PDB file of C-alpha atoms in Angstrom:
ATOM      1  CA  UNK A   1       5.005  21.382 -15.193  1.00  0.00           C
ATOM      2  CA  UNK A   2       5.339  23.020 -11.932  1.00  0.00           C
ATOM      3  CA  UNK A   3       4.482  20.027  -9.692  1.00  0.00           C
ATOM      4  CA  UNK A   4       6.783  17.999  -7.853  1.00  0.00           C
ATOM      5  CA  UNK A   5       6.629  14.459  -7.733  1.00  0.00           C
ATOM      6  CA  UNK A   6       6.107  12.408  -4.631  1.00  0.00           C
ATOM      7  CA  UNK A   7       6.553   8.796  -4.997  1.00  0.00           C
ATOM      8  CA  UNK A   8       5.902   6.166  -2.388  1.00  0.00           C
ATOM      9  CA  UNK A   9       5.030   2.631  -1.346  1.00  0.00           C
ATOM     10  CA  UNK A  10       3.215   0.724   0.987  1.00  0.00           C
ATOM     11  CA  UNK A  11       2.589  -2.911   1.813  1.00  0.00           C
ATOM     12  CA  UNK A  12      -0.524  -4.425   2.796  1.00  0.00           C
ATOM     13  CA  UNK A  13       0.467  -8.087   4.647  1.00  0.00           C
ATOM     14  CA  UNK A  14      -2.672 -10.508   4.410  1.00  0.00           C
ATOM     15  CA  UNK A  15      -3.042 -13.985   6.719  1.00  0.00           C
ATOM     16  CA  UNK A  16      -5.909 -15.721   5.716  1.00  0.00           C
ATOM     17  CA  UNK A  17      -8.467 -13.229   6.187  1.00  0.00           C
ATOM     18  CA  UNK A  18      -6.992 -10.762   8.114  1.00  0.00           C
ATOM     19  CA  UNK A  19      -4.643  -7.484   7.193  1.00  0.00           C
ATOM     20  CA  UNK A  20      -2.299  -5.802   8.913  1.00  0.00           C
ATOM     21  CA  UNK A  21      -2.595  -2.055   9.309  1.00  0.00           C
ATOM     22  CA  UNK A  22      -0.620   0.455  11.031  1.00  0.00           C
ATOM     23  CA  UNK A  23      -2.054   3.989  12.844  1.00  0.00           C
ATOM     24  CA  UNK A  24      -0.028   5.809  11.282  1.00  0.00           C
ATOM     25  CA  UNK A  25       1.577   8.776  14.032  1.00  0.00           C
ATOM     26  CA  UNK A  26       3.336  11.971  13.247  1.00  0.00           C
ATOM     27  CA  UNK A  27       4.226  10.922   9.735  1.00  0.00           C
ATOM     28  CA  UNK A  28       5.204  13.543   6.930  1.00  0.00           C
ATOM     29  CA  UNK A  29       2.291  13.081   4.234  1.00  0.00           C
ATOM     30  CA  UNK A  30      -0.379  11.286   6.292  1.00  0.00           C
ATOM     31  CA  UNK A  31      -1.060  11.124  10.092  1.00  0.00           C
ATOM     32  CA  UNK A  32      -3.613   9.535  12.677  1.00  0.00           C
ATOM     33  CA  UNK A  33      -5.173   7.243  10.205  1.00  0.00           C
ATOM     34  CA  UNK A  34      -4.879   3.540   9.295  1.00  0.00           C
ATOM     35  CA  UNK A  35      -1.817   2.689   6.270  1.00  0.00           C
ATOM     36  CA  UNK A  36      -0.569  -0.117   4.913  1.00  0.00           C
ATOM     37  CA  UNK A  37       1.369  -2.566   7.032  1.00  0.00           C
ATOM     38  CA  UNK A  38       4.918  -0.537   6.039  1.00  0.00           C
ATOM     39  CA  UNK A  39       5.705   2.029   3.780  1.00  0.00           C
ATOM     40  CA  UNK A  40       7.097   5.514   2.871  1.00  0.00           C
ATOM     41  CA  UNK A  41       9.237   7.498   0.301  1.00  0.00           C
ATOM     42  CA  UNK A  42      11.620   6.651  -2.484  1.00  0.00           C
ATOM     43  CA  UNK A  43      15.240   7.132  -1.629  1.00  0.00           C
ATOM     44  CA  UNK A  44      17.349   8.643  -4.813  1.00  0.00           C
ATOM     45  CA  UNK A  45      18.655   4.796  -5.271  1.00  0.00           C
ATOM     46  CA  UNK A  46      14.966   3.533  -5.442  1.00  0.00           C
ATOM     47  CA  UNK A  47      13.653   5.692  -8.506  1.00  0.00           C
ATOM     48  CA  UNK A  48      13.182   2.860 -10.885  1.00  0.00           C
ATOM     49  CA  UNK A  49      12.648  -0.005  -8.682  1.00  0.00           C
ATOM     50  CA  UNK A  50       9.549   0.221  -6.062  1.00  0.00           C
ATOM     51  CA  UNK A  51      10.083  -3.589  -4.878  1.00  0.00           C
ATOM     52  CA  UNK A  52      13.589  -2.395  -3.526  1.00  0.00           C
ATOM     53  CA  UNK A  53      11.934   0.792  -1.452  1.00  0.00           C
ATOM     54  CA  UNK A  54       8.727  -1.461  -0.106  1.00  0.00           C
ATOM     55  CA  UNK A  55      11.300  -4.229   1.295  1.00  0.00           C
ATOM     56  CA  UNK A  56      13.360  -1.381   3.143  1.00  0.00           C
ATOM     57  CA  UNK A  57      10.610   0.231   4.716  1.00  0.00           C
ATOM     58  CA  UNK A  58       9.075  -3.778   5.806  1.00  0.00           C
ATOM     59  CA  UNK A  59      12.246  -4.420   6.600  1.00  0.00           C
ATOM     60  CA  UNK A  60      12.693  -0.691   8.855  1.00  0.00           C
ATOM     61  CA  UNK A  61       9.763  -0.479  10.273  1.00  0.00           C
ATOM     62  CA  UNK A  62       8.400  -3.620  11.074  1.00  0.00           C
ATOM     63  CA  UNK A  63      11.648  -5.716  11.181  1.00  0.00           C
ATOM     64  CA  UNK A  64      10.722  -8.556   8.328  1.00  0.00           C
ATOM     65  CA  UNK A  65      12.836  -9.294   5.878  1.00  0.00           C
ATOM     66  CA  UNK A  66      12.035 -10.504   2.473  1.00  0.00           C
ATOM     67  CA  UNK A  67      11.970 -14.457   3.688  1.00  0.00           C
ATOM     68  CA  UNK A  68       9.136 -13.351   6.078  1.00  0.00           C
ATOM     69  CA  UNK A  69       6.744 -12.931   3.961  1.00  0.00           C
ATOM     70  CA  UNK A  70       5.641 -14.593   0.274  1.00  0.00           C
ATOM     71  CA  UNK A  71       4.117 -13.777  -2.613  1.00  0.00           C
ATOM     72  CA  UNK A  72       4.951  -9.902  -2.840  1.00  0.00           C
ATOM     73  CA  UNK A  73       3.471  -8.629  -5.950  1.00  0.00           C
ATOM     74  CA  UNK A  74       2.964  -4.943  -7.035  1.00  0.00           C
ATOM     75  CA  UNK A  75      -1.044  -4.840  -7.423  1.00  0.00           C
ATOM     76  CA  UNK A  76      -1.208  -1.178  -7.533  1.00  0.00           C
ATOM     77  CA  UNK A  77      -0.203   2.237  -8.955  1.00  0.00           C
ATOM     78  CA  UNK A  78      -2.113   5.339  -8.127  1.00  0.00           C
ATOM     79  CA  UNK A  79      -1.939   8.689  -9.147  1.00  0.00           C
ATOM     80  CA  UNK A  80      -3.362  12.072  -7.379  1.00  0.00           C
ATOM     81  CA  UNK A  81      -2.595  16.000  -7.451  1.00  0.00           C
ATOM     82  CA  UNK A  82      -2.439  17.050  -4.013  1.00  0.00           C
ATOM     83  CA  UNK A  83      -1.030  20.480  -3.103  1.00  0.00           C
ATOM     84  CA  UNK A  84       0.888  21.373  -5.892  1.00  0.00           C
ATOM     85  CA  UNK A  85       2.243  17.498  -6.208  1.00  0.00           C
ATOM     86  CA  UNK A  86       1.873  14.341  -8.238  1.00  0.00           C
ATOM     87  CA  UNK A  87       1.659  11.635  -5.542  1.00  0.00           C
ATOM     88  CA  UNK A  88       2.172   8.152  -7.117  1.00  0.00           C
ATOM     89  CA  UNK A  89       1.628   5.479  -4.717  1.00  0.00           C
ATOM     90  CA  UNK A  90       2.827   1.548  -5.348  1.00  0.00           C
ATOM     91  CA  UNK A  91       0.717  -0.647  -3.308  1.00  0.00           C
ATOM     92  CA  UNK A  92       1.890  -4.122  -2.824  1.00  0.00           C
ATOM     93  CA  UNK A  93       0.403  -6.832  -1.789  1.00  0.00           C
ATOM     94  CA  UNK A  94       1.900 -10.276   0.322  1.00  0.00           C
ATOM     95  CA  UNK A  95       1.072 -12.996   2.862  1.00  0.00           C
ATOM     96  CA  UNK A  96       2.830 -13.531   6.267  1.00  0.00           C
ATOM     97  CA  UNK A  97       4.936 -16.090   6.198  1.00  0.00           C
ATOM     98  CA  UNK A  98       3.767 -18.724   8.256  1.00  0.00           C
ATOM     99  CA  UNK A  99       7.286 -18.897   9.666  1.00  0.00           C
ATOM    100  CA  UNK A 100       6.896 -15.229  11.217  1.00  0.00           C
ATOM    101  CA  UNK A 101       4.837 -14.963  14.430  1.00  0.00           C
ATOM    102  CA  UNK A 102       2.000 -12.245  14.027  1.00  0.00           C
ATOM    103  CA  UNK A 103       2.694 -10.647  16.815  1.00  0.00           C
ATOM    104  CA  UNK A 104       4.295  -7.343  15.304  1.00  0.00           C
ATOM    105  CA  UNK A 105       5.102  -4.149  16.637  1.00  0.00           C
ATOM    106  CA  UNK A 106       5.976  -1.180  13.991  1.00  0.00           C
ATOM    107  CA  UNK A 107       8.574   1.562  14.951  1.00  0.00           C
ATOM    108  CA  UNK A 108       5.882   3.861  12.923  1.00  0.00           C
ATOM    109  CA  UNK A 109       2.817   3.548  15.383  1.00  0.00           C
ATOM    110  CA  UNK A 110       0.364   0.901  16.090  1.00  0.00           C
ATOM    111  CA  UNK A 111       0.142  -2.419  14.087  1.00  0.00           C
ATOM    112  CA  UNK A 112      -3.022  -4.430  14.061  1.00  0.00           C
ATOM    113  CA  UNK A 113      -4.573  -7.064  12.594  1.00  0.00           C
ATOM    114  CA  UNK A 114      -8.551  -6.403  11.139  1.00  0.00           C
ATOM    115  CA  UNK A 115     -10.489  -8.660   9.294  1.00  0.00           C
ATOM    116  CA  UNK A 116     -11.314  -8.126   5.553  1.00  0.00           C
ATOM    117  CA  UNK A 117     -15.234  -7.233   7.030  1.00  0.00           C
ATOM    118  CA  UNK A 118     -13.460  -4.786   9.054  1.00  0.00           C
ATOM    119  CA  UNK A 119     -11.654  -2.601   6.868  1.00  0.00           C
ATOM    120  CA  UNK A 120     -14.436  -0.508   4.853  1.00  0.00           C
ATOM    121  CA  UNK A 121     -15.150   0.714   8.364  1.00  0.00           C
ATOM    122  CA  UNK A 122     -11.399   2.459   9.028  1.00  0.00           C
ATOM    123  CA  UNK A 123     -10.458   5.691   8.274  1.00  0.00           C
ATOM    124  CA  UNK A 124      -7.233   5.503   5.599  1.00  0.00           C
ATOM    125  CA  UNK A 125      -6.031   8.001   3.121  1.00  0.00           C
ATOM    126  CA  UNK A 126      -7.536   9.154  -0.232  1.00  0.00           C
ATOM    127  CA  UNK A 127      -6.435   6.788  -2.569  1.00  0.00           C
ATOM    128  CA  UNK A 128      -5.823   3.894  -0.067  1.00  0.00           C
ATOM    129  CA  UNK A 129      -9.643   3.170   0.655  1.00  0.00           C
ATOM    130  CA  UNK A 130      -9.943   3.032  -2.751  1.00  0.00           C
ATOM    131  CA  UNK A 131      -7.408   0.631  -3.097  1.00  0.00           C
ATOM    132  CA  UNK A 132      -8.401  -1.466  -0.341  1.00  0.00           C
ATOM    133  CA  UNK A 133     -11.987  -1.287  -1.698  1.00  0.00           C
ATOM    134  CA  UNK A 134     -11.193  -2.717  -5.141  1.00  0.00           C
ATOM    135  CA  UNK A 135      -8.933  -5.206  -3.658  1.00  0.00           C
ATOM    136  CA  UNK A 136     -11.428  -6.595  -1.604  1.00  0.00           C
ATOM    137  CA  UNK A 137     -14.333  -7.023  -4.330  1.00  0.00           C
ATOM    138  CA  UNK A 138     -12.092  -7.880  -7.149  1.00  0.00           C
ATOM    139  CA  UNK A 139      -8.187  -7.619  -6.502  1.00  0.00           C
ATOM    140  CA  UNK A 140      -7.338 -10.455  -4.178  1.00  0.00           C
ATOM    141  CA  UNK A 141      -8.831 -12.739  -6.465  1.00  0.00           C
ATOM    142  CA  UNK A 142      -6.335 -11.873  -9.446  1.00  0.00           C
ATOM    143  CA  UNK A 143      -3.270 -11.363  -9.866  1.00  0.00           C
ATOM    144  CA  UNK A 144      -3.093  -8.454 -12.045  1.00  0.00           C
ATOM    145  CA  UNK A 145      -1.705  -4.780 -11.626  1.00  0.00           C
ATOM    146  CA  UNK A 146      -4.256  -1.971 -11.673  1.00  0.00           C
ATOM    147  CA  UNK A 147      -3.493   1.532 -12.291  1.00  0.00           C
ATOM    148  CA  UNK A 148      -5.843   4.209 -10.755  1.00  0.00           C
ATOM    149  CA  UNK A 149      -6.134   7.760 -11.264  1.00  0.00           C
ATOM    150  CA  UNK A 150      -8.150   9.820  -8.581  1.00  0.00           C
ATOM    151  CA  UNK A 151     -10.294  12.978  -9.479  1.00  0.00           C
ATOM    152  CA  UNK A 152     -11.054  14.340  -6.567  1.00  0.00           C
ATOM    153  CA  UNK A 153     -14.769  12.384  -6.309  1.00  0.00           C
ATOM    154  CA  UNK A 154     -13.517   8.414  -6.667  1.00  0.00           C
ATOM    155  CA  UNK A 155     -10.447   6.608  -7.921  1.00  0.00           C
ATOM    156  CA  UNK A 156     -11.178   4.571 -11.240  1.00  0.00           C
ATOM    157  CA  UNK A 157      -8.834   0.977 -11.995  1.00  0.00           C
ATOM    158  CA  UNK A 158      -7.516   0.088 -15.392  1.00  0.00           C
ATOM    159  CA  UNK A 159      -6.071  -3.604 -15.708  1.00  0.00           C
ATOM    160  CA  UNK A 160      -2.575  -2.875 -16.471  1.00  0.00           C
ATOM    161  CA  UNK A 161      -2.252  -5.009 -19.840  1.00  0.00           C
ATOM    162  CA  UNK A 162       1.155  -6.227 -20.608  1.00  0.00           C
ATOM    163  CA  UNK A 163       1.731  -5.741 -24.657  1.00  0.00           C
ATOM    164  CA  UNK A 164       4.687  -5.040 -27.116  1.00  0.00           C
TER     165      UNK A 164
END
């Protein structure tokens, strides 16, 4: 296999319904479009554990610790070949803490809150609209993982079963 592997997160923050979103400026994979609320690259120490990488990037770029927001779950895992790599994105999913004021500026770019109405409407990255897309018509009512693979015309979910 000659591809490299690029593995990331990002966190979409909900409050009732409303998401936050950042413009994403000058970044290294995407740039000038709407992300998640936080998110970025694995460091070495994060291979096996995506929760751990998602909470530092909240936690750098947005300045929220864990105890400002609830209910993180993983609800995601995508995978795309893009440029000679395997991108495999873990999207997670949580609610502001009522706690936290809303008001929140990202060292990134530009946060924002939308609507759920609003968001079809945004540009976002590949496999993100997808995700966003599936989260809105079935996703936020569940709690299960989905794993998506992208072929270059739509991204298709599979429940993630848990089985021995």
């Amino acid at each position: 296999m000659d591809e490299k592997l690029r593995n990331m997160t990002s966190i979409y923050i909900t409050k009732g319904d409303e998401m936050l979103l950042l413009f994403r400026q000058c970044g290294r994979v995407v740039t000038d479009t709407w992300v998640g609320s936080a998110g970025g690259h694995f460091e070495e120490n994060e291979l096996n554990d995506p929760r751990a990488c998602v909470l530092r990037e909240l936690k750098e770029e947005l300045g929220i610790s864990e105890s400002g927001i609830r209910n993180l779950l993983l609800r995601y895992v995508t995978l795309r070949r893009v440029k000679g790599e395997i991108r495999q994105n873990y999207y997670f999913f949580a609610e502001l803490d009522n706690e936290t004021g809303d008001h929140i500026v990202s060292t990134e770019g530009i946060s924002r809150w939308f609507t759920f109405s609003e968001l079809s409407a945004l540009e976002m990255p590949y496999s993100a609209k997808y995700v966003i897309r599936h989260y809105l018509k079935i996703g936020r009512r569940t709690n299960d993982v989905y794993v998506g693979v992208a072929d270059g015309e739509r991204v298709d979910f599979t429940k993630l079963a848990e089985y021995e």
